[in-house]
PDB file of C-alpha atoms in Angstrom:
ATOM      1  CA  UNK A   3      39.491  14.875   3.052  1.00  0.00           C
ATOM      2  CA  UNK A   4      40.456  16.933   0.116  1.00  0.00           C
ATOM      3  CA  UNK A   5      37.838  19.417  -1.082  1.00  0.00           C
ATOM      4  CA  UNK A   6      36.557  21.885  -3.791  1.00  0.00           C
ATOM      5  CA  UNK A   7      33.997  24.252  -2.472  1.00  0.00           C
ATOM      6  CA  UNK A   8      31.727  26.222  -4.565  1.00  0.00           C
ATOM      7  CA  UNK A   9      29.940  28.922  -2.670  1.00  0.00           C
ATOM      8  CA  UNK A  10      26.632  28.614  -3.742  1.00  0.00           C
ATOM      9  CA  UNK A  11      24.699  25.615  -4.700  1.00  0.00           C
ATOM     10  CA  UNK A  12      21.675  27.534  -6.347  1.00  0.00           C
ATOM     11  CA  UNK A  13      21.813  31.273  -7.992  1.00  0.00           C
ATOM     12  CA  UNK A  14      18.892  33.177  -9.631  1.00  0.00           C
ATOM     13  CA  UNK A  15      20.160  36.186 -11.358  1.00  0.00           C
ATOM     14  CA  UNK A  16      18.453  38.644 -13.627  1.00  0.00           C
ATOM     15  CA  UNK A  17      19.487  39.057 -17.390  1.00  0.00           C
ATOM     16  CA  UNK A  18      22.346  41.585 -17.548  1.00  0.00           C
ATOM     17  CA  UNK A  19      23.650  41.493 -14.090  1.00  0.00           C
ATOM     18  CA  UNK A  20      27.417  40.827 -13.287  1.00  0.00           C
ATOM     19  CA  UNK A  21      27.758  37.189 -11.657  1.00  0.00           C
ATOM     20  CA  UNK A  22      30.603  35.716  -9.937  1.00  0.00           C
ATOM     21  CA  UNK A  23      30.812  32.134  -9.228  1.00  0.00           C
ATOM     22  CA  UNK A  24      33.515  31.380  -6.584  1.00  0.00           C
ATOM     23  CA  UNK A  25      35.397  28.097  -6.068  1.00  0.00           C
ATOM     24  CA  UNK A  26      38.063  27.264  -3.401  1.00  0.00           C
ATOM     25  CA  UNK A  27      40.011  24.448  -2.964  1.00  0.00           C
ATOM     26  CA  UNK A  28      42.097  23.331   0.164  1.00  0.00           C
ATOM     27  CA  UNK A  29      44.489  20.773  -1.852  1.00  0.00           C
ATOM     28  CA  UNK A  30      47.334  23.401  -2.691  1.00  0.00           C
ATOM     29  CA  UNK A  31      46.523  22.126  -6.292  1.00  0.00           C
ATOM     30  CA  UNK A  32      48.157  24.216  -9.018  1.00  0.00           C
ATOM     31  CA  UNK A  33      45.515  23.621 -11.728  1.00  0.00           C
ATOM     32  CA  UNK A  34      41.866  24.799 -11.594  1.00  0.00           C
ATOM     33  CA  UNK A  35      38.957  24.633 -14.147  1.00  0.00           C
ATOM     34  CA  UNK A  36      35.546  25.885 -14.851  1.00  0.00           C
ATOM     35  CA  UNK A  37      33.136  23.615 -16.730  1.00  0.00           C
ATOM     36  CA  UNK A  38      29.346  24.054 -17.583  1.00  0.00           C
ATOM     37  CA  UNK A  39      27.033  21.063 -17.899  1.00  0.00           C
ATOM     38  CA  UNK A  40      23.910  21.069 -20.047  1.00  0.00           C
ATOM     39  CA  UNK A  41      21.576  18.150 -21.088  1.00  0.00           C
ATOM     40  CA  UNK A  42      22.564  16.739 -24.158  1.00  0.00           C
ATOM     41  CA  UNK A  43      25.807  18.720 -24.429  1.00  0.00           C
ATOM     42  CA  UNK A  44      27.809  16.992 -21.416  1.00  0.00           C
ATOM     43  CA  UNK A  45      30.418  18.889 -19.658  1.00  0.00           C
ATOM     44  CA  UNK A  46      32.278  21.607 -21.701  1.00  0.00           C
ATOM     45  CA  UNK A  47      35.323  23.483 -20.544  1.00  0.00           C
ATOM     46  CA  UNK A  48      34.965  27.184 -20.119  1.00  0.00           C
ATOM     47  CA  UNK A  49      38.360  28.271 -18.514  1.00  0.00           C
ATOM     48  CA  UNK A  50      41.201  26.854 -16.591  1.00  0.00           C
ATOM     49  CA  UNK A  51      44.233  28.117 -14.955  1.00  0.00           C
ATOM     50  CA  UNK A  52      47.752  26.678 -14.337  1.00  0.00           C
ATOM     51  CA  UNK A  53      49.002  29.085 -11.725  1.00  0.00           C
ATOM     52  CA  UNK A  54      48.024  32.289  -9.959  1.00  0.00           C
ATOM     53  CA  UNK A  55      47.259  35.091 -12.498  1.00  0.00           C
ATOM     54  CA  UNK A  56      47.325  32.670 -15.214  1.00  0.00           C
ATOM     55  CA  UNK A  57      44.104  31.899 -17.212  1.00  0.00           C
ATOM     56  CA  UNK A  58      43.606  29.808 -20.628  1.00  0.00           C
ATOM     57  CA  UNK A  59      40.624  29.908 -22.599  1.00  0.00           C
ATOM     58  CA  UNK A  60      38.566  26.564 -22.751  1.00  0.00           C
ATOM     59  CA  UNK A  61      36.056  25.488 -25.496  1.00  0.00           C
ATOM     60  CA  UNK A  62      33.486  27.923 -24.708  1.00  0.00           C
ATOM     61  CA  UNK A  63      34.920  31.032 -23.116  1.00  0.00           C
ATOM     62  CA  UNK A  64      32.586  33.697 -25.000  1.00  0.00           C
ATOM     63  CA  UNK A  65      30.505  35.644 -22.440  1.00  0.00           C
ATOM     64  CA  UNK A  66      32.971  34.589 -19.334  1.00  0.00           C
ATOM     65  CA  UNK A  67      36.097  35.671 -17.697  1.00  0.00           C
ATOM     66  CA  UNK A  68      37.895  34.415 -14.691  1.00  0.00           C
ATOM     67  CA  UNK A  69      40.311  35.539 -11.960  1.00  0.00           C
ATOM     68  CA  UNK A  70      42.948  33.792 -10.072  1.00  0.00           C
ATOM     69  CA  UNK A  71      44.524  36.122  -7.543  1.00  0.00           C
ATOM     70  CA  UNK A  72      45.308  33.472  -4.895  1.00  0.00           C
ATOM     71  CA  UNK A  73      46.321  29.807  -5.684  1.00  0.00           C
ATOM     72  CA  UNK A  74      43.357  28.544  -3.938  1.00  0.00           C
ATOM     73  CA  UNK A  75      40.462  30.413  -5.471  1.00  0.00           C
ATOM     74  CA  UNK A  76      39.300  30.554  -8.907  1.00  0.00           C
ATOM     75  CA  UNK A  77      36.438  32.935  -9.779  1.00  0.00           C
ATOM     76  CA  UNK A  78      33.968  32.744 -12.792  1.00  0.00           C
ATOM     77  CA  UNK A  79      32.672  36.028 -13.874  1.00  0.00           C
ATOM     78  CA  UNK A  80      29.631  36.428 -16.160  1.00  0.00           C
ATOM     79  CA  UNK A  81      30.022  39.844 -17.252  1.00  0.00           C
ATOM     80  CA  UNK A  82      26.441  40.552 -18.324  1.00  0.00           C
ATOM     81  CA  UNK A  83      24.479  37.376 -17.427  1.00  0.00           C
ATOM     82  CA  UNK A  84      21.957  36.117 -20.266  1.00  0.00           C
ATOM     83  CA  UNK A  85      19.283  33.372 -20.280  1.00  0.00           C
ATOM     84  CA  UNK A  86      21.394  31.137 -22.276  1.00  0.00           C
ATOM     85  CA  UNK A  87      24.087  30.901 -19.652  1.00  0.00           C
ATOM     86  CA  UNK A  88      21.534  29.086 -17.273  1.00  0.00           C
ATOM     87  CA  UNK A  89      23.335  26.031 -16.652  1.00  0.00           C
ATOM     88  CA  UNK A  90      25.228  23.746 -14.137  1.00  0.00           C
ATOM     89  CA  UNK A  91      28.559  25.043 -13.459  1.00  0.00           C
ATOM     90  CA  UNK A  92      31.272  22.900 -12.005  1.00  0.00           C
ATOM     91  CA  UNK A  93      34.698  23.495 -10.605  1.00  0.00           C
ATOM     92  CA  UNK A  94      37.448  21.284 -10.546  1.00  0.00           C
ATOM     93  CA  UNK A  95      41.046  21.449  -9.308  1.00  0.00           C
ATOM     94  CA  UNK A  96      44.183  18.880  -9.957  1.00  0.00           C
ATOM     95  CA  UNK A  97      47.657  18.835  -9.187  1.00  0.00           C
ATOM     96  CA  UNK A  98      50.271  20.076 -11.992  1.00  0.00           C
ATOM     97  CA  UNK A  99      51.270  16.670 -13.391  1.00  0.00           C
ATOM     98  CA  UNK A 100      49.311  15.180 -16.125  1.00  0.00           C
ATOM     99  CA  UNK A 101      49.065  11.976 -14.286  1.00  0.00           C
ATOM    100  CA  UNK A 102      46.890  13.260 -11.586  1.00  0.00           C
ATOM    101  CA  UNK A 103      43.057  13.026 -11.356  1.00  0.00           C
ATOM    102  CA  UNK A 104      40.697  15.713 -11.054  1.00  0.00           C
ATOM    103  CA  UNK A 105      38.500  16.719  -7.761  1.00  0.00           C
ATOM    104  CA  UNK A 106      35.159  18.444  -8.688  1.00  0.00           C
ATOM    105  CA  UNK A 107      33.078  20.521  -6.460  1.00  0.00           C
ATOM    106  CA  UNK A 108      29.337  19.943  -5.889  1.00  0.00           C
ATOM    107  CA  UNK A 109      28.248  22.328  -8.509  1.00  0.00           C
ATOM    108  CA  UNK A 110      26.286  25.546  -8.774  1.00  0.00           C
ATOM    109  CA  UNK A 111      23.015  25.663 -10.572  1.00  0.00           C
ATOM    110  CA  UNK A 112      22.474  29.145 -12.154  1.00  0.00           C
ATOM    111  CA  UNK A 113      19.285  30.293 -13.443  1.00  0.00           C
ATOM    112  CA  UNK A 114      19.082  33.603 -15.484  1.00  0.00           C
ATOM    113  CA  UNK A 115      15.806  35.076 -15.620  1.00  0.00           C
TER     114      UNK A 115
ATOM    115  CA  UNK B 136      40.411  15.361 -31.915  1.00  0.00           C
ATOM    116  CA  UNK B 137      39.758  13.185 -29.088  1.00  0.00           C
ATOM    117  CA  UNK B 138      36.165  11.958 -28.506  1.00  0.00           C
ATOM    118  CA  UNK B 139      34.810   9.705 -25.950  1.00  0.00           C
ATOM    119  CA  UNK B 140      31.592   7.627 -26.161  1.00  0.00           C
ATOM    120  CA  UNK B 141      29.864   5.779 -23.370  1.00  0.00           C
ATOM    121  CA  UNK B 142      27.317   3.124 -24.330  1.00  0.00           C
ATOM    122  CA  UNK B 143      24.633   2.555 -23.264  1.00  0.00           C
ATOM    123  CA  UNK B 144      23.319   6.075 -22.754  1.00  0.00           C
ATOM    124  CA  UNK B 145      20.686   4.342 -19.849  1.00  0.00           C
ATOM    125  CA  UNK B 146      20.490   1.173 -18.124  1.00  0.00           C
ATOM    126  CA  UNK B 147      18.018  -0.271 -15.891  1.00  0.00           C
ATOM    127  CA  UNK B 148      18.837  -3.525 -13.959  1.00  0.00           C
ATOM    128  CA  UNK B 149      17.320  -5.404 -10.959  1.00  0.00           C
ATOM    129  CA  UNK B 150      19.074  -5.028  -7.864  1.00  0.00           C
ATOM    130  CA  UNK B 151      21.926  -7.689  -7.256  1.00  0.00           C
ATOM    131  CA  UNK B 152      23.014  -7.905 -10.843  1.00  0.00           C
ATOM    132  CA  UNK B 153      26.456  -7.665 -11.848  1.00  0.00           C
ATOM    133  CA  UNK B 154      26.916  -4.986 -14.819  1.00  0.00           C
ATOM    134  CA  UNK B 155      29.409  -3.324 -17.089  1.00  0.00           C
ATOM    135  CA  UNK B 156      29.373   0.300 -18.141  1.00  0.00           C
ATOM    136  CA  UNK B 157      31.465   1.085 -21.420  1.00  0.00           C
ATOM    137  CA  UNK B 158      33.868   3.832 -22.582  1.00  0.00           C
ATOM    138  CA  UNK B 159      35.718   4.328 -25.688  1.00  0.00           C
ATOM    139  CA  UNK B 160      37.910   6.775 -26.867  1.00  0.00           C
ATOM    140  CA  UNK B 161      39.404   7.686 -30.301  1.00  0.00           C
ATOM    141  CA  UNK B 162      42.944   8.648 -29.710  1.00  0.00           C
ATOM    142  CA  UNK B 163      45.100   6.167 -27.482  1.00  0.00           C
ATOM    143  CA  UNK B 164      47.397   9.010 -26.539  1.00  0.00           C
ATOM    144  CA  UNK B 165      45.812   9.521 -23.232  1.00  0.00           C
ATOM    145  CA  UNK B 166      47.673  10.053 -19.823  1.00  0.00           C
ATOM    146  CA  UNK B 167      44.812   8.651 -17.641  1.00  0.00           C
ATOM    147  CA  UNK B 168      41.274   7.810 -17.575  1.00  0.00           C
ATOM    148  CA  UNK B 169      38.763   8.451 -14.682  1.00  0.00           C
ATOM    149  CA  UNK B 170      35.485   7.269 -13.869  1.00  0.00           C
ATOM    150  CA  UNK B 171      32.823   9.392 -11.932  1.00  0.00           C
ATOM    151  CA  UNK B 172      29.683   9.261 -10.282  1.00  0.00           C
ATOM    152  CA  UNK B 173      27.115  12.012 -10.417  1.00  0.00           C
ATOM    153  CA  UNK B 174      23.753  12.045  -8.509  1.00  0.00           C
ATOM    154  CA  UNK B 175      21.132  14.129  -9.956  1.00  0.00           C
ATOM    155  CA  UNK B 176      21.819  18.154  -9.432  1.00  0.00           C
ATOM    156  CA  UNK B 177      25.072  17.244  -7.683  1.00  0.00           C
ATOM    157  CA  UNK B 178      28.776  17.646  -8.564  1.00  0.00           C
ATOM    158  CA  UNK B 179      31.103  14.711  -9.846  1.00  0.00           C
ATOM    159  CA  UNK B 180      32.484  12.058  -7.293  1.00  0.00           C
ATOM    160  CA  UNK B 181      35.772  10.418  -8.645  1.00  0.00           C
ATOM    161  CA  UNK B 182      35.404   6.669  -8.507  1.00  0.00           C
ATOM    162  CA  UNK B 183      38.779   5.334  -9.935  1.00  0.00           C
ATOM    163  CA  UNK B 184      41.755   6.604 -11.748  1.00  0.00           C
ATOM    164  CA  UNK B 185      43.593   4.556 -14.135  1.00  0.00           C
ATOM    165  CA  UNK B 186      47.000   5.456 -15.481  1.00  0.00           C
ATOM    166  CA  UNK B 187      47.737   4.885 -18.943  1.00  0.00           C
ATOM    167  CA  UNK B 188      50.173   2.216 -17.909  1.00  0.00           C
ATOM    168  CA  UNK B 189      47.867   0.444 -15.819  1.00  0.00           C
ATOM    169  CA  UNK B 190      45.319  -2.323 -16.855  1.00  0.00           C
ATOM    170  CA  UNK B 191      42.873  -2.074 -14.040  1.00  0.00           C
ATOM    171  CA  UNK B 192      41.747  -0.397 -10.879  1.00  0.00           C
ATOM    172  CA  UNK B 193      39.652  -1.825  -7.782  1.00  0.00           C
ATOM    173  CA  UNK B 194      37.544  -0.053  -5.417  1.00  0.00           C
ATOM    174  CA  UNK B 195      34.862  -2.095  -3.181  1.00  0.00           C
ATOM    175  CA  UNK B 196      32.578  -3.561  -5.674  1.00  0.00           C
ATOM    176  CA  UNK B 197      33.858  -1.465  -8.579  1.00  0.00           C
ATOM    177  CA  UNK B 198      36.362  -2.482 -10.959  1.00  0.00           C
ATOM    178  CA  UNK B 199      37.641  -0.637 -13.913  1.00  0.00           C
ATOM    179  CA  UNK B 200      39.751  -1.814 -16.746  1.00  0.00           C
ATOM    180  CA  UNK B 201      41.791  -0.052 -19.658  1.00  0.00           C
ATOM    181  CA  UNK B 202      42.758  -1.279 -22.958  1.00  0.00           C
ATOM    182  CA  UNK B 203      44.714   2.008 -24.245  1.00  0.00           C
ATOM    183  CA  UNK B 204      45.526   0.297 -27.459  1.00  0.00           C
ATOM    184  CA  UNK B 205      41.991  -0.619 -28.346  1.00  0.00           C
ATOM    185  CA  UNK B 206      40.761   2.816 -26.973  1.00  0.00           C
ATOM    186  CA  UNK B 207      38.189   1.080 -24.173  1.00  0.00           C
ATOM    187  CA  UNK B 208      37.383   1.066 -20.694  1.00  0.00           C
ATOM    188  CA  UNK B 209      34.918  -0.753 -18.941  1.00  0.00           C
ATOM    189  CA  UNK B 210      33.557  -0.149 -15.476  1.00  0.00           C
ATOM    190  CA  UNK B 211      32.387  -3.283 -13.872  1.00  0.00           C
ATOM    191  CA  UNK B 212      29.766  -2.828 -10.791  1.00  0.00           C
ATOM    192  CA  UNK B 213      29.532  -6.061  -8.697  1.00  0.00           C
ATOM    193  CA  UNK B 214      26.306  -7.010  -6.747  1.00  0.00           C
ATOM    194  CA  UNK B 215      24.281  -3.554  -7.861  1.00  0.00           C
ATOM    195  CA  UNK B 216      22.504  -1.775  -5.202  1.00  0.00           C
ATOM    196  CA  UNK B 217      19.525   0.847  -5.605  1.00  0.00           C
ATOM    197  CA  UNK B 218      22.026   3.351  -3.814  1.00  0.00           C
ATOM    198  CA  UNK B 219      24.372   2.762  -7.089  1.00  0.00           C
ATOM    199  CA  UNK B 220      21.598   4.372  -9.121  1.00  0.00           C
ATOM    200  CA  UNK B 221      23.321   7.551 -10.910  1.00  0.00           C
ATOM    201  CA  UNK B 222      24.899   8.668 -13.988  1.00  0.00           C
ATOM    202  CA  UNK B 223      28.447   7.465 -14.369  1.00  0.00           C
ATOM    203  CA  UNK B 224      30.773   9.505 -16.480  1.00  0.00           C
ATOM    204  CA  UNK B 225      34.317   8.429 -17.939  1.00  0.00           C
ATOM    205  CA  UNK B 226      36.924  10.982 -18.889  1.00  0.00           C
ATOM    206  CA  UNK B 227      40.309  10.943 -20.405  1.00  0.00           C
ATOM    207  CA  UNK B 228      43.115  13.369 -19.902  1.00  0.00           C
ATOM    208  CA  UNK B 229      44.840  14.117 -23.062  1.00  0.00           C
ATOM    209  CA  UNK B 230      46.671  16.617 -25.188  1.00  0.00           C
ATOM    210  CA  UNK B 231      49.506  18.962 -24.399  1.00  0.00           C
ATOM    211  CA  UNK B 232      47.402  20.713 -21.973  1.00  0.00           C
ATOM    212  CA  UNK B 233      46.280  17.511 -20.208  1.00  0.00           C
ATOM    213  CA  UNK B 234      42.514  18.327 -20.371  1.00  0.00           C
ATOM    214  CA  UNK B 235      39.919  16.200 -19.618  1.00  0.00           C
ATOM    215  CA  UNK B 236      37.557  15.080 -22.065  1.00  0.00           C
ATOM    216  CA  UNK B 237      34.212  13.481 -21.028  1.00  0.00           C
ATOM    217  CA  UNK B 238      31.767  11.147 -22.454  1.00  0.00           C
ATOM    218  CA  UNK B 239      28.050  11.804 -22.365  1.00  0.00           C
ATOM    219  CA  UNK B 240      27.518   9.552 -19.392  1.00  0.00           C
ATOM    220  CA  UNK B 241      25.426   6.147 -18.656  1.00  0.00           C
ATOM    221  CA  UNK B 242      22.539   6.934 -16.403  1.00  0.00           C
ATOM    222  CA  UNK B 243      22.202   3.640 -14.347  1.00  0.00           C
ATOM    223  CA  UNK B 244      19.025   2.541 -12.468  1.00  0.00           C
ATOM    224  CA  UNK B 245      18.786  -0.181 -10.068  1.00  0.00           C
ATOM    225  CA  UNK B 246      15.388  -1.448  -9.132  1.00  0.00           C
ATOM    226  CA  UNK B 247      14.919  -3.010  -5.747  1.00  0.00           C
TER     227      UNK B 247
END
């Protein structure tokens, strides 16, 4: 069964900390995505990547960066965590073609205190 | 700009009922539409993927239809069960970058 694995289900971090959220997929997918999900705002795209070492800004990239050194791994980095980054973070992947569906991970619930 | 709307926002039905969830989108230039299920505090599970050239897809008790010209999709759930209680999200893949645009979801409660 194909999988997208997010390393942590729950994280609690302090304001100002540098936070790494890790996502690994075993499907040899070219595309990977990071979303955040907040009540009333739905899912919003933070960053995405079409290939190793490539990244594109999504709709809300401010305060975040990403890294994709290997095809299977896409990391989301909060350079200096703030309380307004408390959210559910969801990673997804898909094949290169636009006809393909997305596969999501189980999510990371991040709380910044 | 593509916008996706799901109506109703919440739905409560007794067990055994057949029900329909609605999804509409403003721009018919889509590659595909995907229905997801999300349980509280969990990630998204893909239910059905409909390509823009298709009219419907079926999986078990689920049937999704797509009318691209009118910008509508429906998810039909037959003989609902308490285990179907979850939030259902539809999303369209669209634009030059093929990004997924989500609706706000319909939260379904099936009462025993």
